[in-house]
Tab-separated table of C-alpha atoms in Angstrom:
chain	number	residue	atom	x	y	z
D	1	MET	CA	0.000	0.000	0.000
D	2	TYR	CA	1.544	3.314	-1.088
D	3	CYS	CA	0.509	6.911	-0.537
D	4	VAL	CA	1.686	10.035	-2.346
D	5	THR	CA	5.022	10.036	-0.509
D	6	GLY	CA	5.956	6.779	-2.240
D	7	LEU	CA	6.636	5.172	1.142
D	8	THR	CA	4.992	1.950	2.338
D	9	ARG	CA	3.130	2.130	5.648
D	10	GLU	CA	5.979	0.114	7.193
D	11	GLU	CA	8.443	2.764	6.021
D	12	ARG	CA	6.222	5.525	7.399
D	13	ALA	CA	6.093	3.733	10.749
D	14	TYR	CA	9.874	3.392	10.715
D	15	GLN	CA	10.305	7.137	10.097
D	16	TYR	CA	8.075	7.829	13.101
D	17	VAL	CA	9.978	5.393	15.339
D	18	LEU	CA	13.303	6.822	14.191
D	19	THR	CA	12.295	10.378	15.135
D	20	HIS	CA	10.342	9.629	18.342
D	21	ALA	CA	11.935	6.599	20.068
D	22	THR	CA	15.089	6.448	22.180
D	23	PRO	CA	17.883	4.565	20.326
D	24	GLY	CA	19.177	1.575	22.254
D	25	ASP	CA	15.981	1.321	24.319
D	26	PRO	CA	13.837	-1.634	23.122
D	27	ASP	CA	10.893	-0.646	25.364
D	28	SER	CA	10.825	2.867	23.909
D	29	ILE	CA	10.944	1.505	20.360
D	30	LEU	CA	8.026	-0.904	20.980
D	31	GLU	CA	5.945	1.767	22.731
D	32	THR	CA	6.537	4.223	19.856
D	33	PHE	CA	5.516	1.549	17.336
D	34	ASP	CA	2.346	0.873	19.349
D	35	GLU	CA	1.583	4.594	19.464
D	36	TRP	CA	1.799	4.832	15.662
D	37	CYS	CA	-0.313	1.718	15.097
D	38	ASN	CA	-2.980	2.786	17.601
D	39	LYS	CA	-3.302	6.375	16.453
D	40	VAL	CA	-2.171	6.594	12.837
D	41	GLU	CA	-1.991	3.418	10.759
D	42	PHE	CA	-2.618	-0.281	11.372
D	43	ILE	CA	0.376	-2.590	10.985
D	44	SER	CA	0.018	-6.276	11.802
D	45	ASN	CA	2.597	-6.445	14.591
D	46	ILE	CA	1.805	-8.804	17.456
D	47	GLY	CA	0.996	-5.664	19.495
D	48	PRO	CA	1.217	-5.092	23.255
D	49	LYS	CA	-1.576	-7.392	24.511
D	50	LYS	CA	-0.634	-10.590	22.691
D	51	GLY	CA	2.963	-9.426	23.049
D	52	LYS	CA	2.697	-9.898	26.823
D	53	ILE	CA	1.805	-13.584	26.274
D	54	LEU	CA	4.891	-13.961	24.080
D	55	ASP	CA	7.015	-12.165	26.716
D	56	ARG	CA	5.764	-14.453	29.493
D	57	LEU	CA	6.397	-17.660	27.562
D	58	LEU	CA	9.922	-16.547	26.640
D	59	MET	CA	10.667	-15.695	30.280
D	60	GLU	CA	9.343	-19.091	31.420
D	61	GLN	CA	11.159	-21.085	28.727
D	62	SER	CA	14.496	-19.180	28.652
D	63	PRO	CA	15.168	-20.545	25.136
D	64	LEU	CA	18.727	-20.477	23.789
D	65	THR	CA	17.818	-20.984	20.127
D	66	VAL	CA	14.826	-19.130	18.690
D	67	LEU	CA	13.413	-19.035	15.158
D	68	GLU	CA	11.051	-16.269	14.071
D	69	LEU	CA	9.050	-16.860	10.888
D	70	GLY	CA	7.946	-13.439	9.623
D	71	ALA	CA	10.025	-10.576	11.010
D	72	HIS	CA	7.880	-8.060	9.109
D	73	CYS	CA	9.335	-4.708	10.208
D	74	GLY	CA	11.151	-5.880	13.317
D	75	TYR	CA	8.601	-5.233	16.090
D	76	SER	CA	8.297	-8.849	17.250
D	77	THR	CA	12.021	-9.405	16.657
D	78	VAL	CA	12.835	-6.660	19.176
D	79	ARG	CA	10.149	-7.993	21.523
D	80	ILE	CA	11.716	-11.476	21.428
D	81	ALA	CA	15.338	-10.298	21.613
D	82	ARG	CA	14.797	-8.225	24.771
D	83	SER	CA	13.334	-11.277	26.592
D	84	LEU	CA	16.096	-13.762	25.778
D	85	PRO	CA	18.738	-14.962	28.225
D	86	LEU	CA	22.396	-14.090	27.752
D	87	GLY	CA	24.020	-16.165	25.006
D	88	ALA	CA	20.747	-16.990	23.220
D	89	ARG	CA	20.578	-16.761	19.415
D	90	LEU	CA	17.624	-15.454	17.428
D	91	TYR	CA	17.197	-16.301	13.733
D	92	SER	CA	14.507	-14.256	11.964
D	93	ILE	CA	13.199	-15.008	8.482
D	94	GLU	CA	11.509	-12.368	6.335
D	95	MET	CA	10.803	-12.899	2.640
D	96	ASP	CA	9.881	-9.304	1.731
D	97	GLN	CA	13.109	-7.412	1.001
D	98	ARG	CA	11.675	-3.972	1.644
D	99	ASN	CA	10.268	-4.971	5.028
D	100	ALA	CA	13.473	-6.841	5.882
D	101	ALA	CA	15.475	-3.654	5.273
D	102	ILE	CA	13.265	-1.861	7.816
D	103	ALA	CA	13.459	-4.766	10.270
D	104	GLU	CA	17.263	-4.674	10.057
D	105	LYS	CA	17.281	-0.956	10.941
D	106	ILE	CA	14.758	-1.372	13.780
D	107	ILE	CA	16.704	-4.294	15.286
D	108	ARG	CA	19.966	-2.293	15.189
D	109	LEU	CA	18.207	0.836	16.510
D	110	ALA	CA	17.094	-1.232	19.516
D	111	GLY	CA	20.718	-2.230	20.123
D	112	PHE	CA	20.587	-5.882	19.065
D	113	ASP	CA	23.562	-6.593	16.815
D	114	ASP	CA	23.925	-10.365	17.149
D	115	ASP	CA	20.586	-11.491	15.766
D	116	THR	CA	20.524	-13.091	12.331
D	117	LEU	CA	18.020	-11.784	9.781
D	118	ILE	CA	17.601	-14.061	6.766
D	119	VAL	CA	15.875	-12.563	3.713
D	120	ASN	CA	14.248	-15.472	1.884
D	121	PRO	CA	11.006	-17.479	1.878
D	122	SER	CA	10.735	-19.737	4.935
D	123	ASP	CA	10.372	-22.934	2.891
D	124	GLU	CA	13.770	-22.240	1.318
D	125	VAL	CA	15.500	-21.430	4.611
D	126	ILE	CA	14.155	-24.136	6.971
D	127	PRO	CA	15.841	-27.044	5.120
D	128	ARG	CA	19.186	-25.162	5.337
D	129	LEU	CA	19.071	-24.236	9.032
D	130	HIS	CA	21.102	-27.292	10.051
D	131	SER	CA	23.668	-27.325	7.252
D	132	GLU	CA	24.142	-23.589	6.754
D	133	TYR	CA	23.476	-22.135	10.193
D	134	LYS	CA	24.652	-25.144	12.245
D	135	LEU	CA	21.390	-25.351	14.171
D	136	GLU	CA	20.884	-28.616	16.047
D	137	LYS	CA	17.648	-27.907	17.920
D	138	LEU	CA	15.129	-25.089	18.173
D	139	ASP	CA	13.907	-24.313	21.681
D	140	PHE	CA	11.272	-21.802	20.556
D	141	VAL	CA	9.600	-20.930	17.245
D	142	PHE	CA	7.394	-17.870	16.717
D	143	MET	CA	5.170	-18.000	13.624
D	144	ASP	CA	3.702	-14.771	12.321
D	145	HIS	CA	4.126	-14.977	8.539
D	146	TRP	CA	1.690	-16.119	5.815
D	147	LYS	CA	-0.989	-18.182	7.555
D	148	LYS	CA	-1.097	-20.680	4.663
D	149	CYS	CA	2.581	-21.426	5.390
D	150	TYR	CA	1.990	-22.382	9.047
D	151	LEU	CA	1.213	-26.043	8.397
D	152	PRO	CA	3.802	-26.820	5.674
D	153	ASP	CA	6.504	-24.986	7.648
D	154	LEU	CA	5.623	-26.805	10.878
D	155	GLN	CA	5.805	-30.134	9.060
D	156	MET	CA	9.120	-29.093	7.508
D	157	LEU	CA	10.483	-28.294	10.978
D	158	GLU	CA	9.318	-31.711	12.210
D	159	GLY	CA	11.005	-33.400	9.247
D	160	SER	CA	14.239	-31.457	9.740
D	161	GLY	CA	14.733	-32.903	13.229
D	162	LEU	CA	15.060	-29.383	14.676
D	163	LEU	CA	12.131	-29.840	17.078
D	164	GLY	CA	13.043	-31.802	20.209
D	165	LYS	CA	10.869	-32.880	23.115
D	166	GLY	CA	9.776	-29.687	24.866
D	167	SER	CA	10.385	-27.364	21.892
D	168	MET	CA	7.710	-24.671	21.923
D	169	VAL	CA	5.938	-23.160	18.906
D	170	LEU	CA	3.776	-20.055	19.252
D	171	ALA	CA	1.618	-19.201	16.222
D	172	ASP	CA	-0.167	-15.842	15.996
D	173	ASN	CA	-3.478	-15.024	14.245
D	174	VAL	CA	-4.752	-18.617	14.206
D	175	LEU	CA	-8.370	-17.411	14.609
D	176	PHE	CA	-8.200	-14.202	12.554
D	177	PRO	CA	-7.433	-14.198	9.686
D	178	GLY	CA	-7.107	-17.831	10.768
D	179	ALA	CA	-5.130	-20.982	9.989
D	180	PRO	CA	-7.795	-23.740	9.827
D	181	LYS	CA	-5.616	-26.432	8.228
D	182	PHE	CA	-2.918	-25.830	10.830
D	183	LEU	CA	-5.437	-26.200	13.701
D	184	ARG	CA	-6.995	-29.290	12.106
D	185	TYR	CA	-3.552	-30.883	11.924
D	186	LEU	CA	-2.853	-30.110	15.606
D	187	ARG	CA	-6.073	-31.845	16.619
D	188	LYS	CA	-5.195	-34.996	14.700
D	189	CYS	CA	-1.422	-35.444	14.709
D	190	GLY	CA	-0.826	-36.240	18.399
D	191	LEU	CA	2.670	-34.712	18.360
D	192	TYR	CA	1.925	-31.708	20.570
D	193	GLU	CA	0.381	-30.612	23.801
D	194	TRP	CA	-1.337	-27.426	22.686
D	195	LYS	CA	-3.805	-24.725	23.635
D	196	ILE	CA	-5.218	-21.468	22.299
D	197	HIS	CA	-4.600	-18.151	24.040
D	198	ARG	CA	-7.704	-16.136	23.183
D	199	ALA	CA	-7.229	-12.431	22.535
D	200	THR	CA	-8.330	-9.686	20.166
D	201	LEU	CA	-6.626	-8.719	16.938
D	202	GLU	CA	-3.685	-6.370	17.547
D	203	TYR	CA	-4.644	-2.680	17.857
D	204	SER	CA	-8.368	-3.496	17.756
D	205	LYS	CA	-11.016	-4.180	20.392
D	206	GLY	CA	-13.757	-6.032	18.594
D	207	ILE	CA	-12.071	-8.639	16.376
D	208	ARG	CA	-11.484	-11.931	18.154
D	209	ASP	CA	-8.183	-13.651	17.576
D	210	GLY	CA	-5.894	-16.090	19.318
D	211	MET	CA	-2.432	-17.607	19.440
D	212	ALA	CA	-1.727	-21.335	19.443
D	213	GLU	CA	0.877	-22.537	21.937
D	214	LEU	CA	2.356	-25.925	21.021
D	215	VAL	CA	4.817	-28.030	23.014
D	216	TYR	CA	6.417	-30.779	20.923
D	217	GLN	CA	6.154	-34.253	22.489
D	218	GLY	CA	7.841	-36.169	19.679
D	219	ILE	CA	6.655	-39.380	18.091
D	220	GLN	CA	4.681	-41.336	20.670
């Protein structure tokens, strides 16, 4: 979506964050993002309410290896990075080059220099995580990319051997816009203990949404 300035809404949000947030302060950057999305223009970040669920799970799990599918413009990447224990590694995948360029700037603006941003479709990157990035096991996966990719990407992660017993997957927007095939698979496959965290769509009050929390149990 473009307006007369020729900037995307993500780029407009970035300009606002750049001029209003405190560099090196992740909380300030997230709050400024939220301000823009609440008052000016909707962007499908996880937002502050569902973000608190993500924060809590990361604090409880203390994961050392995290994969984010769908960095978008870096909001959730910063949210995840600030909650990770010392020595943890975050790998974020974003297929849209223009959004990835913004995400890169937002992540650096927040002061996170060690996180890896991979600009490619998830189905091309997941099979290479072991060979190219030397990943042995993922402790935590956050899914917030194309909803139709949730199921094939989850199955690809299972097939790659990167999910171990206790690995957690958190998938956003499973009720709106929804990921019915993904939820149907969870009900049938028997590989996960899972539940839905009910919430409303980010930056809105009336649209019901939810996040699916999955804990991998392995082949029974």
